[in-house]
Backbone as CSV, one residue per row, in Angstrom:
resi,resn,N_x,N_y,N_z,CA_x,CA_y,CA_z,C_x,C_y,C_z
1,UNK,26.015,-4.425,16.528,25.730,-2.992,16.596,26.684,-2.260,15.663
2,UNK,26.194,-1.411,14.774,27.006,-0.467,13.927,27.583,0.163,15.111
3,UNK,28.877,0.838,13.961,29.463,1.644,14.538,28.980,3.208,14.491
4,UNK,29.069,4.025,15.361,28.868,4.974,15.385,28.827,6.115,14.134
5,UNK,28.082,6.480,13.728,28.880,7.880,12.229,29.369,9.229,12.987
6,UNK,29.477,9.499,14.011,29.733,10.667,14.558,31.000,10.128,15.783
7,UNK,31.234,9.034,15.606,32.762,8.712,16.234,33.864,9.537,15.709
8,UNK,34.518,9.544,16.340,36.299,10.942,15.823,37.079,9.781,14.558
9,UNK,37.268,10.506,14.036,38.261,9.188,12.990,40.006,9.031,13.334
10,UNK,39.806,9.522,14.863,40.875,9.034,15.557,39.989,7.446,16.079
11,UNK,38.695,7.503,16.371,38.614,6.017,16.846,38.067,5.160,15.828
12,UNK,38.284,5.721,14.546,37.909,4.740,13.417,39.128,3.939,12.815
13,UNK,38.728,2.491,12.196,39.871,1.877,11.828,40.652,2.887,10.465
14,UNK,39.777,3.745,9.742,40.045,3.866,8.734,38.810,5.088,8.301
15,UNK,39.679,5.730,7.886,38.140,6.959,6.796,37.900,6.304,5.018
16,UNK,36.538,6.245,5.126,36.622,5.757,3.647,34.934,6.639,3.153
17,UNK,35.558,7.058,2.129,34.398,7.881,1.070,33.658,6.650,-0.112
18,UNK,32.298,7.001,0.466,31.361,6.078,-0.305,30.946,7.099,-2.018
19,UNK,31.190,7.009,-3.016,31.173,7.624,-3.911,29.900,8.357,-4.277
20,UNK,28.758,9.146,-4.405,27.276,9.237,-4.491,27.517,9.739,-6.123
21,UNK,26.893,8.798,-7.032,26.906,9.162,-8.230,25.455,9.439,-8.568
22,UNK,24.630,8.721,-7.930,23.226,8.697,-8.207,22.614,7.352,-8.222
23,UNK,23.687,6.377,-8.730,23.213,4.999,-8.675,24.046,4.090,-7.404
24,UNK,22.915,3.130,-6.858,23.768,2.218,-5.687,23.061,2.214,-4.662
25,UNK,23.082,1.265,-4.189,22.718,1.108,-2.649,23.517,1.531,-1.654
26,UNK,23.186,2.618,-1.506,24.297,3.621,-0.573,24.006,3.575,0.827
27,UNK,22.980,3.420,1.714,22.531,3.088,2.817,22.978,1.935,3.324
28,UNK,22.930,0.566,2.420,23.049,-0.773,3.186,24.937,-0.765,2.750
29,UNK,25.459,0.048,1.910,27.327,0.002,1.519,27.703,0.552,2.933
30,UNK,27.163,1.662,3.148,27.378,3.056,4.359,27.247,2.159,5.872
31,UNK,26.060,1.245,6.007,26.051,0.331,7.258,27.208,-0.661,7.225
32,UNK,27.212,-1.172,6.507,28.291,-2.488,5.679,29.282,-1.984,6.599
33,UNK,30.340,-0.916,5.695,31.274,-0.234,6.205,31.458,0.142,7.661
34,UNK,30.549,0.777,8.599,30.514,1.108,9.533,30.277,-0.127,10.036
35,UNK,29.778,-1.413,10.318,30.016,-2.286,10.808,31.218,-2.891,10.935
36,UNK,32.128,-2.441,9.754,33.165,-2.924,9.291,34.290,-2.482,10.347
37,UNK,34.177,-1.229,11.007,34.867,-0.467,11.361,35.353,0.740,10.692
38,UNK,34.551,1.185,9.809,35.463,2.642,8.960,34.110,3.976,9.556
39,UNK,34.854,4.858,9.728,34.160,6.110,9.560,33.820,6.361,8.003
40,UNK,32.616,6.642,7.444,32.084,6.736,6.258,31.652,8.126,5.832
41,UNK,31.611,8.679,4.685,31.243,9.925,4.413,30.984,9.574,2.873
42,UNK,29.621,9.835,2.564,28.759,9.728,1.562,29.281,10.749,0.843
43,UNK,30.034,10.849,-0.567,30.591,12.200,-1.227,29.820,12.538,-2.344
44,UNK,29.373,13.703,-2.537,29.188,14.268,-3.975,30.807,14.644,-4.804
45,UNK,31.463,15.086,-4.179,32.108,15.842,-4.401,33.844,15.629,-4.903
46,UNK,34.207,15.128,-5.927,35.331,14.521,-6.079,36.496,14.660,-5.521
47,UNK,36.716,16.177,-5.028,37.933,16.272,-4.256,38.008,15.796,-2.982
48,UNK,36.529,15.394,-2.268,36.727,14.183,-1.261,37.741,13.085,-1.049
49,UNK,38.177,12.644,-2.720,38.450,11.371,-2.749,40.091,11.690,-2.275
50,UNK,40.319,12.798,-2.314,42.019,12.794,-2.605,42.346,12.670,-0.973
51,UNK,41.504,12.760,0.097,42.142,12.800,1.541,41.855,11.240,1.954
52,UNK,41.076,10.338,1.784,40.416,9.748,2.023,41.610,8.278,2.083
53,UNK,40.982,7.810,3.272,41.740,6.062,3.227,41.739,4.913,2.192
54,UNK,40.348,5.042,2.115,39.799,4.169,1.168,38.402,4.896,0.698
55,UNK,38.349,4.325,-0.850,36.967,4.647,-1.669,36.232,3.577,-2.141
56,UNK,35.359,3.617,-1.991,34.107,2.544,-2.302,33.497,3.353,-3.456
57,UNK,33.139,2.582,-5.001,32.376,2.657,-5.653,31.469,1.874,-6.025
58,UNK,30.510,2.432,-5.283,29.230,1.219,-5.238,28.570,1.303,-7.137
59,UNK,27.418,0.506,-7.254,26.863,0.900,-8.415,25.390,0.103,-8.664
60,UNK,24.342,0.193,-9.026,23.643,-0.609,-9.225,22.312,0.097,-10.503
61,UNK,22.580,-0.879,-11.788,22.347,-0.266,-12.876,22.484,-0.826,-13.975
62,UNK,22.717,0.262,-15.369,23.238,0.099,-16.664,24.758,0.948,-16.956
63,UNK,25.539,-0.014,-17.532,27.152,0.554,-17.840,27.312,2.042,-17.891
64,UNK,26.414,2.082,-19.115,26.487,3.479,-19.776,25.944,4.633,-18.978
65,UNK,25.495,4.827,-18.290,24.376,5.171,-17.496,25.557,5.427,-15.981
66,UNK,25.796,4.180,-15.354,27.309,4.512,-14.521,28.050,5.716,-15.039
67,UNK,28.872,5.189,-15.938,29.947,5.977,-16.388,29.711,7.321,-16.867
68,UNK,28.585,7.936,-17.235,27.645,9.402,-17.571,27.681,9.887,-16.709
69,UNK,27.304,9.389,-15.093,26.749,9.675,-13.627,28.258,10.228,-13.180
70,UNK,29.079,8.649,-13.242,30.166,9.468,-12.599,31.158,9.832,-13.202
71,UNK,31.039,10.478,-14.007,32.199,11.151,-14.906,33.012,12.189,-14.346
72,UNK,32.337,12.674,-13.688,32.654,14.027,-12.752,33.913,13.138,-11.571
73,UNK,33.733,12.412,-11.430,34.442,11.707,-10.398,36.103,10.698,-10.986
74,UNK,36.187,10.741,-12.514,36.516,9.688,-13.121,38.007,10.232,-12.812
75,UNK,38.543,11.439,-13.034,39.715,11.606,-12.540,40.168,11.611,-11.421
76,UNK,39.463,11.798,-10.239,39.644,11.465,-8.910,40.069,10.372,-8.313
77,UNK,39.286,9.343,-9.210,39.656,7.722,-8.867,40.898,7.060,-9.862
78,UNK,40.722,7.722,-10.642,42.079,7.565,-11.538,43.097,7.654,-10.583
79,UNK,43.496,8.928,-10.524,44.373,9.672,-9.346,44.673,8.985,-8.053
80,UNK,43.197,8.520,-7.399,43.583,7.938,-6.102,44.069,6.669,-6.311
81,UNK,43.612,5.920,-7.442,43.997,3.873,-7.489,46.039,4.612,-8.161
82,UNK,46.250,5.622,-8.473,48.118,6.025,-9.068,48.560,5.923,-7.689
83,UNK,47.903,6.927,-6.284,48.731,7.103,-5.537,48.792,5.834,-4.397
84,UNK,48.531,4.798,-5.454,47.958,3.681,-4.221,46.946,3.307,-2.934
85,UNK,45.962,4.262,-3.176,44.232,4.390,-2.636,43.851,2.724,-2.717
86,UNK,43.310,2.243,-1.731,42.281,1.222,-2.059,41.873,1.766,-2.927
87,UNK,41.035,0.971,-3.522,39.708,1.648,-4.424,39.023,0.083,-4.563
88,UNK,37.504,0.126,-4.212,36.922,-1.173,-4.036,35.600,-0.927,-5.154
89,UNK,35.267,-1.719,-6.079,33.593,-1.611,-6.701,32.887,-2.671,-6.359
90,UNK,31.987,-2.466,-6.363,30.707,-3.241,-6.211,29.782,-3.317,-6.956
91,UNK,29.306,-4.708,-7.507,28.314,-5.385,-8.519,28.760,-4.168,-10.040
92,UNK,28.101,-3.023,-10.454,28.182,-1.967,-11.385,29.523,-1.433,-11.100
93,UNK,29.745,-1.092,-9.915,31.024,-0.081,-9.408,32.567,-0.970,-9.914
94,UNK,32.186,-2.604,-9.760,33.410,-3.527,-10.544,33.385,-3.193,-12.044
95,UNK,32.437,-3.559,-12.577,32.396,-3.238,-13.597,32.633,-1.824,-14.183
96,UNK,32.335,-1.063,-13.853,32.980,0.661,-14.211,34.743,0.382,-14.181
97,UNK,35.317,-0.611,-13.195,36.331,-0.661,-12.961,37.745,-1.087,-14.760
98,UNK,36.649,-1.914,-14.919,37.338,-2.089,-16.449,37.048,-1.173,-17.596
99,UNK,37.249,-1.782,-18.532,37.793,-0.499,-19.769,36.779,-0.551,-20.588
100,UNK,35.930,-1.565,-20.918,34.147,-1.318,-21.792,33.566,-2.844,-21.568
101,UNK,31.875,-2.237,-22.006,30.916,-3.259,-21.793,30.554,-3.465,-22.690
102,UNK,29.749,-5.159,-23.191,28.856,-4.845,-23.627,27.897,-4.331,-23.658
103,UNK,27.352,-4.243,-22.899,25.362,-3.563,-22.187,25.606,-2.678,-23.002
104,UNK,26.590,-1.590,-22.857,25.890,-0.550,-23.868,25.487,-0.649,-25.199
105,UNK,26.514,-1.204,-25.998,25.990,-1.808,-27.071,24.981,-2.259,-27.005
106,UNK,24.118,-3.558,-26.435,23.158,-4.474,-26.255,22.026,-3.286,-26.475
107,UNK,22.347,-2.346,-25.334,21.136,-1.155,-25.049,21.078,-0.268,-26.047
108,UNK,21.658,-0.134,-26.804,21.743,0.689,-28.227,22.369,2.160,-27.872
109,UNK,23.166,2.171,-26.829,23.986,2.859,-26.416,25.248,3.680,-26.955
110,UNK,25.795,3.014,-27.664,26.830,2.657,-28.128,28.073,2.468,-27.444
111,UNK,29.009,2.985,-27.583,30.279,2.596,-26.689,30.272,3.615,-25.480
112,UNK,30.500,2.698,-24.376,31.119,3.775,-23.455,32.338,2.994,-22.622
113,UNK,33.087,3.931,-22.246,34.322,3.797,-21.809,34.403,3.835,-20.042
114,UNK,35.108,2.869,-19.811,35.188,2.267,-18.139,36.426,3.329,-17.963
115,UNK,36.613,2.922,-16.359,37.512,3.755,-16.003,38.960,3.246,-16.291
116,UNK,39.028,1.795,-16.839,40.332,1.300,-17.083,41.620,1.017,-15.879
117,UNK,40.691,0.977,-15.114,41.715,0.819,-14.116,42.093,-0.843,-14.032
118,UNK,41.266,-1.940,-14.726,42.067,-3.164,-14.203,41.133,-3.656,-15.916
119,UNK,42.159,-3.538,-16.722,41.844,-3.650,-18.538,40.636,-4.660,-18.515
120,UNK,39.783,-4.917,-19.457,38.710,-5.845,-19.872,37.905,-5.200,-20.182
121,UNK,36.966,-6.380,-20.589,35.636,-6.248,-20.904,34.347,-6.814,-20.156
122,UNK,33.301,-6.487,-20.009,32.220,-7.223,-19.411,31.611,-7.538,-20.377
123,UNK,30.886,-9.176,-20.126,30.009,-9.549,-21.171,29.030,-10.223,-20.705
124,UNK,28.184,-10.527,-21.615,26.411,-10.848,-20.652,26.420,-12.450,-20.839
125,UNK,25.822,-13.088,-20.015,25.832,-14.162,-19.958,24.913,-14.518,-21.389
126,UNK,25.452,-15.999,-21.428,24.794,-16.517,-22.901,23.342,-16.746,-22.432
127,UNK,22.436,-16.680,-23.479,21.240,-16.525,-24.284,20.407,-17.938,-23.535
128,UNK,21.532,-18.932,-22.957,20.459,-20.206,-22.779,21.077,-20.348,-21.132
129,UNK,20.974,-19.051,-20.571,20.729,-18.177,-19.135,19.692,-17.568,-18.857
130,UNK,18.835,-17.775,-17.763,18.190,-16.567,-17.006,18.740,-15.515,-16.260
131,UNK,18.813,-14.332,-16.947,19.001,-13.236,-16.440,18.003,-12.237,-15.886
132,UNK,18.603,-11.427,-15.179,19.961,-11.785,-14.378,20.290,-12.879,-13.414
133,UNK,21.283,-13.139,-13.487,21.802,-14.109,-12.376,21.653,-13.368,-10.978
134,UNK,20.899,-14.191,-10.558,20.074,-14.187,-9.109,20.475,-14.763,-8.041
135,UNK,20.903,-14.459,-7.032,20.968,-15.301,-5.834,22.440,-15.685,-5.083
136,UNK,22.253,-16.560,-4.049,23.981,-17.218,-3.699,24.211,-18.132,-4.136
137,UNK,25.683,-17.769,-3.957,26.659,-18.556,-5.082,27.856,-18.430,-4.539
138,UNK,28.869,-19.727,-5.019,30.186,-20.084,-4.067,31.043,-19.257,-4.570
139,UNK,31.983,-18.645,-3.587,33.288,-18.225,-4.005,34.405,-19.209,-4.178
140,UNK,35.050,-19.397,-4.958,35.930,-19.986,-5.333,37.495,-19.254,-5.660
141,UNK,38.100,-19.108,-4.198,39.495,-18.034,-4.448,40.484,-18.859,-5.088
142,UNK,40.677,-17.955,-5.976,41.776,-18.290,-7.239,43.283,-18.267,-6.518
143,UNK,43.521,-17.221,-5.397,44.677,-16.922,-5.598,44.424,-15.545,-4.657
144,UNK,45.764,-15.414,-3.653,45.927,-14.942,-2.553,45.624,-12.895,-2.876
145,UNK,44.977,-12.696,-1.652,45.067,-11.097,-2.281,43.785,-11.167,-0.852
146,UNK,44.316,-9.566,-0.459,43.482,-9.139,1.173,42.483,-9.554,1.517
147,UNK,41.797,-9.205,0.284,39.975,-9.322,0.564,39.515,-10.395,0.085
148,UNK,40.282,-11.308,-0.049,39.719,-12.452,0.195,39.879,-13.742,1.354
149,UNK,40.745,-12.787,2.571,41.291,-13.768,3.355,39.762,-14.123,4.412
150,UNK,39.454,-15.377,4.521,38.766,-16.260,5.284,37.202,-16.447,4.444
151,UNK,37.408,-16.245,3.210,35.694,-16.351,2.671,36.149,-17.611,1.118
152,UNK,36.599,-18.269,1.534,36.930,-19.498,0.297,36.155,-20.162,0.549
153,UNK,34.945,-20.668,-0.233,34.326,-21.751,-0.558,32.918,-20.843,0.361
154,UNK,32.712,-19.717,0.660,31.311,-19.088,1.330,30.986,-18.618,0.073
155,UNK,29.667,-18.651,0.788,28.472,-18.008,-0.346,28.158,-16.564,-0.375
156,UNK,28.398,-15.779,-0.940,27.931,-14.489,-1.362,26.424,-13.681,-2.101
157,UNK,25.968,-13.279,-2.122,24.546,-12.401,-2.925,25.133,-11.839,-4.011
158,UNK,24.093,-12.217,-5.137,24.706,-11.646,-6.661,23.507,-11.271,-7.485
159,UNK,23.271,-10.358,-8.245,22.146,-9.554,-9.351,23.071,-9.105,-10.082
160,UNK,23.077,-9.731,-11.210,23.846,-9.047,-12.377,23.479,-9.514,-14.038
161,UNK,23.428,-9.416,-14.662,23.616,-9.950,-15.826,24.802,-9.936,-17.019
162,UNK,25.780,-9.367,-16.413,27.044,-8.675,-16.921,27.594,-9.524,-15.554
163,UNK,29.247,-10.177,-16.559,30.323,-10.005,-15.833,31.441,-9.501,-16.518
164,UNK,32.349,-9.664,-15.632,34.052,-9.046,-15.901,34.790,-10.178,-16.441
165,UNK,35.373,-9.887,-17.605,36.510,-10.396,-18.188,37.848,-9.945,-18.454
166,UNK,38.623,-9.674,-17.275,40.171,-9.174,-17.467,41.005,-9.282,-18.709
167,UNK,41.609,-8.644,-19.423,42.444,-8.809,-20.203,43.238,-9.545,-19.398
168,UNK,44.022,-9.473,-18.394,45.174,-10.421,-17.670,44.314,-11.575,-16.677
169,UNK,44.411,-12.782,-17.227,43.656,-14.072,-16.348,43.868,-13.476,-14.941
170,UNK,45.271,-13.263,-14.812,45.809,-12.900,-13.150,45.279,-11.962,-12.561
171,UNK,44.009,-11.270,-13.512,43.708,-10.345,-12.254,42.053,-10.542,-11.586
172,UNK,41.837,-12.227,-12.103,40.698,-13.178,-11.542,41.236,-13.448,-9.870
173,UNK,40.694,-12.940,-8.950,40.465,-13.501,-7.507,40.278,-14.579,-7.112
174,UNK,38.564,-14.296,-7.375,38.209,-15.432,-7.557,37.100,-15.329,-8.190
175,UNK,36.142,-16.939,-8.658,35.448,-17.332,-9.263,34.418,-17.929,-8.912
176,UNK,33.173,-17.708,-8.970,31.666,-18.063,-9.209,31.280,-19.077,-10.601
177,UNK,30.348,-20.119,-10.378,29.738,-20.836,-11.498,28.079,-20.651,-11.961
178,UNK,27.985,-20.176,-12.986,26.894,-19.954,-13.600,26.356,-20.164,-14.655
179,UNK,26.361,-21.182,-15.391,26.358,-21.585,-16.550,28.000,-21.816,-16.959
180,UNK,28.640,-21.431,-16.293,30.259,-21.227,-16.745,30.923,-20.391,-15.613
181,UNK,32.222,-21.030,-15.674,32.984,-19.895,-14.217,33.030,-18.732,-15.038
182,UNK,33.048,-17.686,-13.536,33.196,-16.260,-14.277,33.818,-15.636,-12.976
183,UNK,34.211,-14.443,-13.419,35.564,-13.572,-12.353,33.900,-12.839,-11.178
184,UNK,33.869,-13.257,-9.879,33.332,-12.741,-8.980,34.239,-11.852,-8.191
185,UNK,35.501,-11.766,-7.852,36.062,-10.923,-7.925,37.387,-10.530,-8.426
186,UNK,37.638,-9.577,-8.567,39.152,-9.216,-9.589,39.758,-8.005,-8.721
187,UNK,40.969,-7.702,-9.321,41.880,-6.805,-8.768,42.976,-6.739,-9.761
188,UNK,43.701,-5.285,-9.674,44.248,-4.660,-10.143,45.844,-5.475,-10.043
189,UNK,47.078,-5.280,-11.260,47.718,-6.063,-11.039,48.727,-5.628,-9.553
190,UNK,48.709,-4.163,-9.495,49.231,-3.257,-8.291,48.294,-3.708,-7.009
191,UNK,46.952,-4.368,-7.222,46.329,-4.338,-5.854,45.605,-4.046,-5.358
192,UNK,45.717,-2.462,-5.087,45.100,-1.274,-4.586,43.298,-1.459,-5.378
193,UNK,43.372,-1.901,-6.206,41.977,-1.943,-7.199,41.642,-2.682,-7.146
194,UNK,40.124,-3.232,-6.778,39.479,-4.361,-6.576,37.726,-4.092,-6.660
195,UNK,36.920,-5.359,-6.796,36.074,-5.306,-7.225,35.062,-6.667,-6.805
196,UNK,33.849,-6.605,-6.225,32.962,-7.751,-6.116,32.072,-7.772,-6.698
197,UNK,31.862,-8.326,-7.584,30.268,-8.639,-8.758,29.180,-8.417,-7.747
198,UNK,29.437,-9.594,-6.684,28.221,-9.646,-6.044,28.452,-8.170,-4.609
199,UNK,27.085,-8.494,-3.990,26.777,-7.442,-2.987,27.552,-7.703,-1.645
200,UNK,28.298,-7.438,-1.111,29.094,-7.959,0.304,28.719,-6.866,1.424
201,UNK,27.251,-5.982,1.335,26.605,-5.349,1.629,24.999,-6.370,2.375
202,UNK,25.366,-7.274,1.229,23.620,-8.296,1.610,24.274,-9.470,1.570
203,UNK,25.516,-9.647,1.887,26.150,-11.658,1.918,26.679,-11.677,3.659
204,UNK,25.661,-10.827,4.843,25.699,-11.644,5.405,27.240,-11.888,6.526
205,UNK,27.758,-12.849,6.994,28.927,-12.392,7.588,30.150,-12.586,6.229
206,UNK,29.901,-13.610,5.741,30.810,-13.699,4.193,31.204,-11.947,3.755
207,UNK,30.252,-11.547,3.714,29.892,-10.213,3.396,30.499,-8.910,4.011
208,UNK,30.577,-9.274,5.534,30.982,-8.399,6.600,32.230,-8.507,6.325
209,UNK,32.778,-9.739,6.253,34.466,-10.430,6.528,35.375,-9.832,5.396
210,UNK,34.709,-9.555,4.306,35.258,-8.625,3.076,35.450,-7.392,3.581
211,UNK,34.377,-6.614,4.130,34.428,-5.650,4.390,35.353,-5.037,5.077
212,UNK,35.400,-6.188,6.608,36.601,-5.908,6.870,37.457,-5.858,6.831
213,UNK,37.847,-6.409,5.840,38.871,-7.205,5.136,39.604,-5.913,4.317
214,UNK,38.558,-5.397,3.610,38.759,-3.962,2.897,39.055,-2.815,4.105
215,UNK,38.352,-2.387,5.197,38.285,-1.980,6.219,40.480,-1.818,6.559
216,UNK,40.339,-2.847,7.008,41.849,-3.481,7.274,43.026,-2.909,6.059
217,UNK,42.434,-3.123,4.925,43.834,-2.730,3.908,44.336,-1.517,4.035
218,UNK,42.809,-0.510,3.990,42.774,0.574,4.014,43.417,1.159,5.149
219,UNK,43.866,0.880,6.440,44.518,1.535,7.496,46.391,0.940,7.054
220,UNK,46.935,0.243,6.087,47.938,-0.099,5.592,48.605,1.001,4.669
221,UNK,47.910,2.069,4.872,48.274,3.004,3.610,49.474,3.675,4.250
């Protein structure tokens, strides 16, 4: 049973603002969470972000197209991952998390600029791939960090055709195989910034256990 949305956020583990840019599965992030234990509040509005426990930036999309949507929001999350905010993305919302993509290019876009919060690039899987990469797939934790405690070697839900490539190896979590390992999730070298390729919205209890997992950091503030 979800948790309540009209519970006091005296009986919530945690308040956390789901970002509304226009793109994302904001309904099944918003249940996620509230299963999780957090009181949730769907934001337009960027100065939301500055009271808030934790922020979720969901995303589901094209790079360029993200980063246009939430531009309005881009200093907010800047601001909150300085003052040591969780800050979590998901599938697009990871990817916004680094500093540029290809896709835009690919899309004749031209450059657009990530939020830079954990340096890299995303790049599309090679040519003798079906994209997007579809389906579950193993986590493979690299290396210790919150949200990944009890989901090593579970399977997760993934749609993407873009992944993340850190400038710093160290800020690989962990790793998925798809033609080649690739960063399924990453984090910031401070922490606070983190990111799941795949959906931990549709993976299920793997899925939940992140959540709470995120849920949990977020009352550490």
């Amino acid at each position: 049973m979800g948790v309540d949305r009209n519970m006091s956020t005296r009986q919530a583990a945690a308040e956390v603002v789901v970002v509304d840019y226009g793109l994302g599965n904001l309904r099944s992030v918003t249940r996620g969470l509230e299963r999780a234990g957090a009181a949730v509040d769907l934001v337009e509005d960027p100065g939301a972000v500055d009271t808030a426990d934790g922020v979720v930036l969901p995303g589901v999309g094209a790079f360029s197209e993200g980063m246009d949507n939430a531009g309005p929001f881009r200093e907010a999350l800047v601001d909150a991952a300085e003052a040591g905010t969780p800050v979590f993305g998901i599938c697009l919302g990871m990817q916004m998390l680094l500093t540029t993509s290809e896709e835009a290019d690919h899309a004749g876009q031209g450059d657009a600029e990530g939020l830079d919060l954990i340096p890299g690039e995303n790049v599309r899987f090679g040519d003798d791939l079906t994209v997007p990469h579809m389906g579950w797939n193993q986590l493979d934790v690299q290396r210790d960090h919150p949200l990944v405690e009890g989901v090593d070697g579970e399977y997760a839900y993934f749609v993407h055709s873009y992944y993340a490539v850190p400038d710093d190896s160290g800020a690989v979590v962990a790793t998925s195989e798809y033609g080649e390992d690739f960063a399924s999730i990453v984090a910031s070298e401070r922490g606070n910034v983190f990111g799941t390729q795949f959906h931990p919205e549709k993976s299920g209890e793997t899925g939940l256990r992140i959540l709470r997992n995120f849920v949990e950091r977020c009352t550490e503030r």
